[in-house]
XYZ file of C-alpha atoms in Angstrom:
375
model
C 73.208 22.885 31.565
C 70.580 20.323 30.340
C 67.818 22.263 31.711
C 68.959 25.456 29.936
C 69.020 23.767 26.721
C 65.701 22.199 27.208
C 64.475 25.592 28.304
C 65.796 27.339 25.068
C 64.351 24.552 23.201
C 60.909 25.024 24.355
C 61.195 28.765 23.990
C 62.013 28.167 20.226
C 58.868 25.957 19.691
C 56.792 28.602 21.430
C 58.071 31.676 19.585
C 56.496 30.681 16.079
C 52.991 30.545 17.615
C 53.505 33.399 19.500
C 54.659 35.436 16.297
C 51.690 34.113 14.366
C 49.141 35.371 17.090
C 51.191 38.603 17.018
C 51.194 39.106 13.150
C 47.571 40.523 13.177
C 46.941 43.639 15.282
C 43.381 44.132 15.857
C 42.188 47.683 15.139
C 40.967 49.334 18.232
C 37.286 48.930 19.265
C 36.062 51.462 21.545
C 32.997 50.534 23.563
C 29.904 51.600 21.454
C 27.621 54.345 22.922
C 24.035 53.668 24.053
C 21.762 54.843 21.201
C 18.357 55.814 22.461
C 15.391 54.217 20.853
C 13.440 57.424 20.301
C 16.297 59.569 18.604
C 15.201 61.474 15.238
C 15.127 59.065 12.391
C 14.682 56.108 14.518
C 11.371 53.881 13.463
C 8.343 54.656 15.716
C 8.609 51.687 18.341
C 5.841 50.058 20.298
C 7.479 50.065 23.902
C 7.448 46.955 25.580
C 10.489 47.890 27.627
C 10.495 47.755 31.593
C 8.954 44.276 31.644
C 11.403 41.457 32.114
C 10.733 38.548 29.995
C 8.324 40.370 27.518
C 8.561 39.755 23.948
C 6.924 41.336 20.963
C 3.846 39.570 19.630
C 4.199 36.826 17.522
C 1.107 37.732 15.461
C 1.807 41.319 14.652
C 4.454 43.077 12.461
C 6.335 46.075 13.179
C 8.786 47.803 15.434
C 9.457 47.033 19.183
C 11.580 47.891 22.095
C 12.278 45.503 24.867
C 14.443 45.214 27.947
C 16.421 46.502 29.596
C 16.078 43.370 31.913
C 15.912 39.808 30.449
C 14.630 36.390 31.501
C 15.786 33.149 30.161
C 13.121 31.403 28.328
C 11.098 28.326 29.657
C 11.409 26.732 25.981
C 15.344 26.578 26.370
C 15.017 23.821 29.433
C 14.464 20.126 29.015
C 10.656 19.323 29.895
C 9.663 16.157 31.099
C 7.175 14.534 28.690
C 8.444 16.600 25.724
C 9.846 14.324 23.140
C 13.495 15.158 22.550
C 15.054 15.127 18.933
C 18.483 13.701 18.162
C 21.649 15.742 17.156
C 24.254 14.621 14.810
C 27.458 16.012 13.632
C 29.723 15.525 10.612
C 32.695 17.405 9.450
C 33.441 18.787 5.948
C 36.987 19.200 4.703
C 37.790 22.255 2.495
C 39.823 19.995 0.005
C 36.573 17.824 -0.598
C 34.883 20.989 -1.792
C 34.049 22.626 -5.033
C 33.373 26.141 -3.912
C 35.348 27.707 -1.426
C 38.349 25.616 -1.706
C 40.817 26.609 -0.864
C 39.911 28.960 1.936
C 41.596 32.302 2.435
C 42.847 34.149 5.430
C 45.022 37.416 6.402
C 47.811 38.043 8.690
C 47.081 41.912 8.944
C 43.757 43.644 9.014
C 44.432 45.711 5.798
C 44.468 49.646 4.932
C 41.869 51.698 3.327
C 42.410 51.974 -0.559
C 43.334 55.571 -1.268
C 41.885 55.102 -4.710
C 38.489 53.734 -3.425
C 37.755 54.428 0.093
C 34.853 51.921 0.252
C 37.067 49.072 0.469
C 40.328 47.863 2.109
C 43.671 46.678 0.569
C 44.170 43.036 2.230
C 46.741 40.811 1.500
C 45.295 36.978 2.068
C 46.892 33.676 1.371
C 45.170 30.248 0.838
C 44.309 27.704 3.713
C 42.768 24.617 4.361
C 39.907 24.199 6.923
C 37.220 22.123 8.258
C 33.501 23.033 8.462
C 31.475 21.395 11.146
C 27.850 20.812 10.490
C 25.235 20.149 13.172
C 21.884 18.511 12.529
C 18.858 18.334 14.852
C 16.277 16.035 13.857
C 13.068 16.233 15.755
C 11.439 13.194 17.478
C 8.180 13.778 15.576
C 10.246 13.550 12.212
C 8.770 10.542 10.091
C 11.501 9.011 8.011
C 11.000 9.426 4.267
C 8.932 12.313 4.344
C 10.058 15.963 3.266
C 10.593 18.434 6.058
C 11.007 22.090 6.226
C 14.246 23.129 7.764
C 16.176 26.114 9.186
C 19.744 26.866 8.294
C 21.879 28.553 10.842
C 25.234 30.288 10.390
C 28.356 30.278 12.783
C 27.220 26.577 14.028
C 29.487 24.953 16.704
C 32.770 23.823 16.227
C 33.032 20.591 18.412
C 30.304 19.738 20.956
C 27.219 20.799 19.878
C 25.248 23.955 21.479
C 21.742 22.260 22.677
C 20.116 25.674 22.947
C 18.297 25.671 19.698
C 17.493 22.126 19.685
C 15.918 22.352 23.227
C 13.714 25.145 21.972
C 12.576 23.535 19.169
C 11.880 20.492 20.948
C 9.277 22.571 23.092
C 7.896 24.644 20.178
C 7.318 21.640 17.976
C 5.507 19.763 21.058
C 3.276 22.826 21.650
C 2.671 23.307 17.908
C 4.002 26.751 17.365
C 6.311 25.951 14.675
C 6.170 22.974 12.355
C 8.076 19.688 12.705
C 11.498 21.056 11.202
C 14.930 20.036 10.823
C 17.700 22.661 12.104
C 21.094 22.473 10.164
C 23.790 24.852 11.855
C 26.860 25.066 9.840
C 30.341 26.650 11.058
C 32.073 29.063 8.722
C 35.630 28.703 7.109
C 37.079 30.695 10.037
C 38.263 34.165 10.784
C 36.152 37.365 10.196
C 35.286 40.082 7.822
C 37.671 41.184 4.922
C 40.217 38.947 3.889
C 38.977 35.960 5.836
C 37.120 32.920 4.803
C 34.059 33.706 7.184
C 33.958 37.357 5.444
C 34.080 35.753 1.887
C 31.316 33.480 2.686
C 29.155 35.743 4.803
C 29.517 39.160 3.725
C 29.731 38.832 -0.006
C 26.676 40.047 -1.743
C 25.477 36.956 -4.125
C 23.718 33.993 -4.049
C 27.210 32.030 -3.814
C 26.781 30.840 -0.528
C 23.359 29.637 -0.852
C 24.477 27.701 -3.953
C 27.278 26.011 -1.777
C 24.819 25.171 1.037
C 22.130 23.518 -1.711
C 24.737 21.651 -3.702
C 27.393 20.551 -1.105
C 26.049 20.753 2.353
C 22.144 19.957 2.273
C 23.019 16.349 0.028
C 25.485 15.614 2.971
C 22.803 16.529 5.554
C 20.278 14.151 4.024
C 22.709 11.093 3.818
C 24.474 11.497 7.168
C 21.213 12.306 9.060
C 18.798 10.080 7.227
C 16.389 12.970 6.472
C 14.581 14.416 3.378
C 14.618 18.257 3.032
C 11.898 20.013 1.528
C 12.374 21.923 -2.019
C 9.364 24.339 -1.161
C 11.257 27.955 -0.468
C 8.127 28.577 1.881
C 9.489 25.721 4.155
C 13.078 26.992 4.050
C 14.273 29.468 6.586
C 17.826 30.742 7.063
C 19.384 32.791 10.389
C 22.288 34.212 11.700
C 23.840 36.920 13.846
C 26.139 39.697 12.977
C 27.697 38.736 9.296
C 25.716 35.457 9.800
C 22.610 37.790 9.655
C 23.523 39.506 6.437
C 24.488 36.138 5.133
C 20.832 34.818 5.873
C 19.519 37.724 4.216
C 21.795 37.503 0.780
C 20.761 33.716 0.689
C 17.051 34.726 0.436
C 17.335 37.733 -1.661
C 19.575 36.437 -4.122
C 17.913 32.883 -4.113
C 14.377 33.544 -3.496
C 13.631 30.363 -5.143
C 15.417 28.830 -2.333
C 14.402 30.775 0.956
C 11.683 32.863 1.978
C 12.229 33.112 5.482
C 14.965 35.118 7.348
C 15.722 35.587 11.105
C 18.707 38.095 11.949
C 20.306 39.317 15.239
C 22.691 42.199 15.079
C 22.587 41.614 11.243
C 25.767 43.188 9.751
C 23.965 45.345 7.019
C 27.051 47.532 6.769
C 29.875 48.025 3.948
C 32.299 44.780 4.791
C 31.991 43.030 1.459
C 35.578 42.128 0.172
C 36.819 42.023 -2.561
C 35.107 45.139 -3.722
C 32.313 44.594 -6.268
C 31.156 47.767 -8.178
C 27.705 46.013 -9.010
C 27.361 46.439 -5.026
C 29.795 49.173 -4.153
C 28.394 49.494 -0.537
C 28.171 46.096 0.404
C 25.241 44.947 2.704
C 24.543 48.524 3.267
C 23.072 48.526 -0.195
C 20.147 46.233 0.845
C 18.643 49.312 2.697
C 20.208 52.350 0.671
C 19.191 50.596 -2.862
C 18.455 47.179 -3.407
C 15.350 46.791 -1.425
C 13.833 50.303 -1.934
C 14.419 49.929 -5.660
C 13.543 46.445 -6.433
C 10.113 44.753 -6.768
C 8.721 43.312 -3.264
C 9.914 39.770 -2.942
C 8.409 36.796 -1.036
C 10.407 37.077 2.081
C 9.503 37.115 5.623
C 12.281 38.982 7.649
C 12.904 39.196 11.452
C 15.361 41.849 12.786
C 16.968 42.293 16.255
C 19.781 44.746 17.352
C 21.180 45.993 20.715
C 21.064 49.660 21.556
C 24.846 49.373 22.123
C 25.597 47.379 18.995
C 28.658 48.021 16.760
C 29.692 51.503 15.695
C 32.697 51.824 13.101
C 34.357 48.908 14.494
C 37.561 49.282 12.018
C 39.874 51.727 10.225
C 36.911 52.437 7.594
C 35.267 55.675 8.565
C 32.882 55.569 5.614
C 29.515 56.495 7.308
C 28.453 52.696 6.591
C 29.534 51.075 9.616
C 26.809 51.750 12.368
C 24.962 48.488 13.174
C 22.098 50.414 14.986
C 21.619 52.616 12.216
C 21.752 49.897 9.505
C 19.010 47.842 11.132
C 16.942 51.004 11.685
C 17.127 51.907 8.003
C 16.224 48.101 7.340
C 12.951 48.289 9.105
C 12.069 51.332 7.757
C 12.603 50.153 4.048
C 11.097 46.906 4.763
C 7.894 48.767 6.081
C 7.796 51.216 3.026
C 7.909 48.375 0.725
C 5.110 46.359 2.399
C 7.213 43.404 3.578
C 6.010 41.117 6.538
C 8.845 41.997 9.135
C 9.454 42.224 12.716
C 12.128 44.589 14.088
C 13.152 44.381 17.932
C 15.285 46.748 19.684
C 16.999 45.529 22.550
C 17.813 47.850 25.440
C 21.261 47.472 27.636
C 23.065 44.807 25.319
C 25.611 45.129 22.909
C 26.716 43.073 19.606
C 25.161 39.600 19.594
C 22.379 40.643 21.903
C 23.824 38.806 25.196
C 20.931 37.604 27.577
C 18.398 39.195 25.001
C 19.186 36.715 22.420
C 17.946 33.677 24.279
C 14.904 35.337 25.549
C 13.686 36.361 22.173
C 14.549 33.194 20.234
C 11.446 31.190 20.800
C 9.141 34.361 20.016
C 11.330 34.918 16.892
C 10.949 31.331 15.527
C 7.420 31.303 16.093
C 6.915 34.467 14.288
C 9.148 33.486 11.596
C 6.934 30.413 10.868
C 3.737 31.971 10.574
C 1.547 31.306 7.950
C 3.489 27.994 6.916
C 1.014 25.459 6.026
C 3.345 22.807 4.283
C 2.581 20.831 1.165
């Protein structure tokens, strides 16, 4: 009898957690089709495919196709004799922040607004959350000097991922990139419309750049013992998926803060929430309106996408949710406006680029920092 009571008690404790997980039924996400690189409307790619391990050249702009087989880069390994930087971490509590406090979350995905099919009706509730900040400081950094830096989105929660620090160790030692600080910041959690990550990353404004500038970077300088440059030429931002569209938004809306942008599987689609009539198409508006209709800005932009990247992954069927098409369009408008850009089309990979991402990252970083001389 006692065992039965114990079993019932444990079941009662488990039910709320099970119910919480069951609240949100994720929309069906069929396997995206493979999109050939030479379909009508695609950029005219320089073909480097069929050569495992080969990347686009670091001193040439334009459109390149690579894959379908990939090789881990030697720069991602610890190399004997190469100075190794240090990695530090700290945690930010949402209740201690001015912006993005409290956070938001949803229990169900939401439904298409019948009065405006470009957006969703989503019920949200406030949440508290933690944000991990991981800081890489290279061995060559001289204390007290202002250093260039790169901000990375979707940083690790908990144990640091040493991939980027090891790559930077080797690139810095080989003088392929400047001595720089890397700041990897985790989001407030969740994904897309109605979640904190979506509010931070998919919003078309400079708000997240201002949050980093005013609330994160001062803590980085304090906790890591570094000084960060104010020169936008020495500031880069990078991200994958919505982190990629966020990286571009930071630089686009705050060109006084950032000039260098690195994106993989960039979510240049209509995912902004809440709806903003000034940017009704969300990040799809970058290539449909903002870039082609605005004066050229002092930005250097790297793009990479997979041939099986996302296609209409939610209930919205607005013709603005094809990640491949969005990145194709980005490359074409950047070329038309004369931007320094590089676009890499990766065969045989999906969203996030899988094994292609590690292969291209050293080359992408080297291309990104071309022309930087420092002050």
